[in-house]
Amino acid sequence: MTDKIEHQREKTSLVRALGPIDATMIVIGSMIGSGIFITSAESSRLSGAPGWLLLAWAVAGLLTITGALCCSELATMMPRAGGVYVFLREAYGHSIGFLYGWTLFLVIQTGTIAAVAIAFAKFLSVFVTAVSPDNYLIAPISLGGYAISLSTEQLVAIVLIALLTWSNTRGLEVGKIIQNTFTFAKIAALAAVVVIGLSLGWKANSAALSSAWWNSWANGWNPQVAQPGFTIVGGLALALLFGRSMVGPLFAQTAWTNVTFVGSEVRDPGKNLVRALVGGCGIVVVL
C-alpha cells in the first residue's frame, strides 16, 4: 500500500525543471514592471532633489534585499508550491493561510495583473492611437453609482491577460521560455534607459547636475505644494515627505516572492531559491 501511494505521489507531483537562471528570471521579471518607469516622477516631486530621490530608491532596495534574505530562509525550509501561503499556514495555522490564499487570488494578485495589463495598454496607446480609454466599444452603462464599459484600452488588457494565461497552461517549458524571453527584454530595455540617461544627463546643463542634490528648497521645492494641505514645515516636512516618496520605489520593487509560489518546480530549491531571490533582487536594485 505504501509503495502504491508513493508511486501515485510521484506521478502527480510537479516536475522540478526550473534551474537557477529560470528562477532568477521569475524574480526579475516579477519586479521589473510599469512601477519602475512611472513612480520616479511622483517620488521626485515629493522629495524635491536628485539626492533624496536616489536615497529613496537605495533604502527601498536595502529593505527589499533584507526581505529577500528572510524569504529565502523560509523558502529553503519549505520549498513547496504555494510560497507565502505555505509560510503563513505553517506559522499561523490553516485559517490564516486560507484567508491569505483567497485574498491573493481575488484581490492582491488579480489587482496587480489588471494594473500591469492596463499599464501595458496605456504605453501601447502611444504607438497605436486606436487604443484609448476614451475609445469605447461599449459605452458606459450606469448601474447606480457605478458604470460598466469596454474601451479599446480595456480590451487590449483583457486579451493580454487571456493570452498569457493560455500560454502558461501549455506547460512548464513554454511558460519558462516566454518568461525568460520577456525578462531578458525588460532587462535590456532598463539597462538601455540607464545608459542613455547617464549619457544625456552627464552634462553641465542637465537637470540632475544643475540642481541642488540635497537642498530641496534651492530647487524651488515647497512641502505645501508637494503635498497639498500639509501644514508641517522645515526639516520635519522633508523627512515625512521623504518617507512618503519611498512608497513608489517599494511598490516598484515588490513581487519578488512570486518565485516561492513555484518552489515545487525549482531544481535543488535549497540553493537555487536563495540564489534567485538574492541575485534577482540585487540585479533589479542595481538597475
Coordinates of C-alpha atoms in Angstrom, one line a residue:
M1 CA 0.0 0.0 0.0
T2 CA 2.8 2.4 0.9
D3 CA 4.6 1.7 -2.4
K4 CA 1.4 2.4 -4.3
I5 CA 0.9 5.7 -2.5
E6 CA 4.4 6.8 -3.2
H7 CA 4.1 5.8 -6.8
Q8 CA 0.9 7.8 -7.1
R9 CA 2.6 10.8 -5.5
E10 CA 5.5 10.6 -8.0
K11 CA 3.0 10.6 -10.9
T12 CA 1.1 13.6 -9.7
S13 CA 3.9 15.7 -8.2
L14 CA 5.2 18.8 -10.0
V15 CA 8.3 18.5 -12.1
R16 CA 11.4 20.3 -10.8
A17 CA 12.5 21.6 -14.2
L18 CA 13.4 25.3 -13.3
G19 CA 17.1 26.0 -12.9
P20 CA 18.8 28.9 -11.2
I21 CA 18.6 31.2 -14.2
D22 CA 14.9 30.4 -14.7
A23 CA 14.1 31.1 -11.1
T24 CA 16.1 34.3 -11.2
M25 CA 14.2 35.4 -14.3
I26 CA 11.0 34.9 -12.4
V27 CA 12.2 37.2 -9.6
I28 CA 13.5 39.9 -12.0
G29 CA 10.5 39.6 -14.3
S30 CA 8.1 40.0 -11.4
M31 CA 9.9 43.1 -10.1
I32 CA 10.6 45.0 -13.3
G33 CA 7.2 46.3 -14.4
S34 CA 5.5 49.5 -15.0
G35 CA 6.2 50.7 -11.5
I36 CA 9.9 51.3 -12.1
F37 CA 9.1 53.6 -15.0
I38 CA 6.2 55.6 -13.6
T39 CA 6.9 56.0 -9.9
S40 CA 10.1 58.1 -10.0
A41 CA 8.3 61.2 -11.1
E42 CA 6.0 61.2 -8.1
S43 CA 8.9 60.4 -5.7
S44 CA 10.9 63.2 -7.2
R45 CA 8.0 65.7 -6.7
L46 CA 7.7 64.7 -3.1
S47 CA 11.4 64.8 -2.2
G48 CA 12.4 67.7 -4.4
A49 CA 16.1 66.8 -5.0
P50 CA 18.0 64.2 -7.0
G51 CA 20.0 63.0 -4.0
W52 CA 16.8 62.3 -1.9
L53 CA 15.3 60.5 -4.9
L54 CA 18.3 58.2 -5.2
L55 CA 18.4 57.7 -1.5
A56 CA 14.7 56.7 -1.5
W57 CA 15.5 54.0 -4.1
A58 CA 18.6 52.9 -2.2
V59 CA 16.7 52.5 1.1
A60 CA 13.9 50.7 -0.7
G61 CA 16.5 48.4 -2.3
L62 CA 18.1 47.7 1.1
L63 CA 14.7 46.8 2.6
T64 CA 14.0 44.6 -0.5
I65 CA 17.3 42.7 -0.1
T66 CA 16.6 42.2 3.6
G67 CA 13.1 40.8 2.9
A68 CA 14.6 38.6 0.2
L69 CA 17.1 37.1 2.7
C70 CA 14.3 36.4 5.2
C71 CA 12.1 34.9 2.5
S72 CA 14.9 32.8 1.1
E73 CA 15.4 31.2 4.5
L74 CA 11.7 30.3 4.6
A75 CA 11.8 29.1 1.0
T76 CA 14.7 26.8 1.9
M77 CA 12.9 25.4 4.8
M78 CA 9.6 24.9 2.9
P79 CA 10.3 24.6 -0.8
R80 CA 6.8 23.7 -1.8
A81 CA 4.3 25.2 -4.2
G82 CA 2.3 28.0 -2.6
G83 CA 5.1 30.2 -1.3
V84 CA 3.9 32.8 1.1
Y85 CA 0.6 30.8 1.6
V86 CA 2.6 27.8 2.8
F87 CA 4.7 30.0 5.1
L88 CA 1.6 31.6 6.7
R89 CA -0.2 28.3 7.0
E90 CA 2.7 26.6 8.8
A91 CA 3.4 29.6 11.0
Y92 CA -0.2 30.7 12.0
G93 CA -2.5 27.9 11.0
H94 CA -4.8 26.9 8.2
S95 CA -7.3 29.7 8.8
I96 CA -4.7 32.4 8.1
G97 CA -3.3 30.5 5.2
F98 CA -6.9 30.1 3.8
L99 CA -7.6 33.8 4.1
Y100 CA -4.3 34.8 2.5
G101 CA -4.8 32.4 -0.3
W102 CA -8.2 33.7 -1.3
T103 CA -7.1 37.3 -0.7
L104 CA -4.2 36.7 -3.0
F105 CA -6.5 35.1 -5.6
L106 CA -9.3 37.7 -5.5
V107 CA -7.5 40.9 -4.7
I108 CA -3.7 41.1 -4.5
Q109 CA -2.5 39.1 -7.5
T110 CA -5.7 39.8 -9.5
G111 CA -5.4 43.6 -9.0
T112 CA -1.7 43.6 -9.8
I113 CA -2.2 41.7 -13.0
A114 CA -5.0 44.1 -14.0
A115 CA -2.9 47.1 -13.2
V116 CA 0.1 45.8 -15.2
A117 CA -2.1 44.9 -18.2
I118 CA -3.7 48.4 -18.2
A119 CA -0.2 50.0 -17.9
F120 CA 0.8 47.9 -21.0
A121 CA -2.2 49.2 -22.9
K122 CA -1.5 52.8 -21.9
F123 CA 2.1 52.6 -23.2
L124 CA 0.8 50.8 -26.4
S125 CA -1.6 53.7 -27.0
V126 CA 1.5 56.0 -27.6
F127 CA 2.2 53.9 -30.8
V128 CA -1.4 52.8 -31.6
T129 CA -3.8 55.7 -31.2
A130 CA -6.8 53.5 -31.6
V131 CA -6.0 52.1 -28.2
S132 CA -7.5 54.6 -25.8
P133 CA -9.6 54.7 -22.6
D134 CA -12.0 57.1 -24.4
N135 CA -12.5 54.9 -27.5
Y136 CA -15.4 52.9 -26.3
L137 CA -16.6 49.6 -27.8
I138 CA -19.4 49.5 -25.3
A139 CA -20.4 52.9 -24.0
P140 CA -20.6 53.3 -20.2
I141 CA -23.8 51.7 -18.8
S142 CA -24.8 53.3 -15.5
L143 CA -25.6 50.9 -12.6
G144 CA -26.4 53.1 -9.7
G145 CA -23.1 54.7 -8.6
Y146 CA -21.0 52.5 -10.9
A147 CA -20.7 52.3 -14.7
I148 CA -19.7 49.3 -16.8
S149 CA -18.0 49.9 -20.1
L150 CA -15.5 48.4 -22.5
S151 CA -12.8 50.6 -24.2
T152 CA -10.1 49.5 -26.6
E153 CA -7.6 50.0 -23.8
Q154 CA -9.5 47.6 -21.6
L155 CA -9.9 45.1 -24.5
V156 CA -6.1 45.1 -25.1
A157 CA -5.5 44.5 -21.3
I158 CA -8.1 41.6 -21.3
V159 CA -6.6 40.0 -24.4
L160 CA -3.1 40.2 -23.0
I161 CA -4.2 38.6 -19.7
A162 CA -6.0 35.8 -21.6
L163 CA -3.1 35.2 -23.9
L164 CA -0.5 34.9 -21.1
T165 CA -2.8 32.7 -19.1
W166 CA -3.3 30.4 -22.0
S167 CA 0.4 30.3 -22.7
N168 CA 1.1 29.2 -19.1
T169 CA -1.4 26.4 -19.5
R170 CA 0.7 24.9 -22.3
G171 CA 3.2 23.5 -19.9
L172 CA 6.3 24.5 -17.9
E173 CA 8.7 24.6 -20.8
V174 CA 6.5 27.0 -22.8
G175 CA 5.9 29.2 -19.8
K176 CA 9.6 29.2 -19.0
I177 CA 10.6 30.2 -22.5
I178 CA 8.1 33.1 -22.5
Q179 CA 9.1 34.2 -19.0
N180 CA 12.9 34.2 -19.8
T181 CA 12.4 35.9 -23.2
F182 CA 10.4 38.8 -21.9
T183 CA 12.5 39.2 -18.8
F184 CA 15.7 39.4 -20.8
A185 CA 14.0 42.0 -23.0
K186 CA 13.0 44.0 -19.9
I187 CA 16.5 43.9 -18.5
A188 CA 17.9 45.1 -21.8
A189 CA 15.3 47.9 -22.0
L190 CA 16.0 49.1 -18.5
A191 CA 19.8 48.9 -19.0
A192 CA 19.4 51.0 -22.2
V193 CA 17.4 53.6 -20.2
V194 CA 20.2 53.7 -17.6
V195 CA 22.9 54.1 -20.3
I196 CA 21.0 56.7 -22.3
G197 CA 20.1 58.6 -19.1
L198 CA 23.7 58.7 -18.0
S199 CA 24.9 59.7 -21.5
L200 CA 22.5 62.5 -21.9
G201 CA 22.4 63.6 -18.2
W202 CA 26.1 63.8 -17.7
K203 CA 26.2 67.4 -19.0
A204 CA 26.8 70.6 -17.1
N205 CA 23.4 72.0 -18.1
S206 CA 21.4 68.8 -17.3
A207 CA 18.7 69.0 -14.6
A208 CA 20.5 66.4 -12.5
L209 CA 23.8 68.2 -12.3
S210 CA 22.4 71.8 -12.3
S211 CA 20.0 71.1 -9.4
A212 CA 21.0 71.1 -5.8
W213 CA 21.4 67.5 -4.9
W214 CA 20.3 67.7 -1.2
N215 CA 18.8 71.1 -0.8
S216 CA 15.2 70.7 -2.0
W217 CA 14.3 74.3 -1.2
A218 CA 17.0 75.5 -3.5
N219 CA 15.2 73.7 -6.3
G220 CA 12.0 75.5 -5.7
W221 CA 10.5 72.7 -3.6
N222 CA 7.8 73.5 -1.2
P223 CA 6.2 70.9 1.1
Q224 CA 2.8 72.6 0.9
V225 CA 2.9 72.3 -2.9
A226 CA 4.3 68.8 -2.9
Q227 CA 1.6 67.7 -0.5
P228 CA -1.5 70.0 -0.6
G229 CA -2.9 70.6 2.8
F230 CA 0.4 69.7 4.5
T231 CA 0.9 72.1 7.4
I232 CA 4.3 70.9 8.7
V233 CA 7.4 72.9 7.6
G234 CA 11.1 72.6 7.8
G235 CA 13.2 69.5 8.1
L236 CA 10.4 67.5 9.6
A237 CA 8.3 68.1 6.5
L238 CA 11.1 66.9 4.3
A239 CA 11.6 63.8 6.4
L240 CA 7.9 62.9 6.3
L241 CA 7.6 63.5 2.6
F242 CA 10.8 61.6 2.0
G243 CA 9.2 58.6 3.7
R244 CA 6.1 59.0 1.5
S245 CA 8.4 59.2 -1.6
M246 CA 9.5 55.7 -0.8
V247 CA 6.1 54.3 -1.5
G248 CA 6.7 54.3 -5.2
P249 CA 10.2 52.6 -5.0
L250 CA 8.9 50.0 -2.5
F251 CA 5.9 49.3 -4.8
A252 CA 8.2 49.0 -7.8
Q253 CA 10.4 46.5 -6.1
T254 CA 7.7 44.2 -4.8
A255 CA 6.6 40.8 -6.2
W256 CA 9.9 39.1 -5.7
T257 CA 8.1 36.5 -3.5
N258 CA 6.5 35.1 -6.7
V259 CA 9.3 32.6 -7.2
T260 CA 8.3 30.9 -4.0
F261 CA 4.9 30.0 -5.5
V262 CA 6.8 27.6 -7.8
G263 CA 9.0 26.2 -5.1
S264 CA 8.0 22.6 -6.1
E265 CA 9.2 23.2 -9.6
V266 CA 12.7 24.5 -8.9
R267 CA 15.6 22.1 -9.0
D268 CA 17.7 21.9 -5.8
P269 CA 15.4 24.6 -4.1
G270 CA 17.7 24.8 -1.1
K271 CA 20.3 26.5 -3.2
N272 CA 18.5 27.9 -6.3
L273 CA 15.7 29.7 -4.4
V274 CA 18.2 31.5 -2.3
R275 CA 20.3 32.4 -5.4
A276 CA 17.2 33.5 -7.3
L277 CA 15.8 35.7 -4.5
V278 CA 19.0 37.4 -3.5
G279 CA 20.5 37.6 -7.0
G280 CA 17.4 38.7 -8.7
C281 CA 16.6 41.4 -6.2
G282 CA 20.2 42.5 -6.3
I283 CA 20.2 42.9 -10.1
V284 CA 17.0 44.9 -10.0
V285 CA 18.2 47.1 -7.2
V286 CA 21.4 47.9 -9.1
L287 CA 19.5 48.7 -12.3

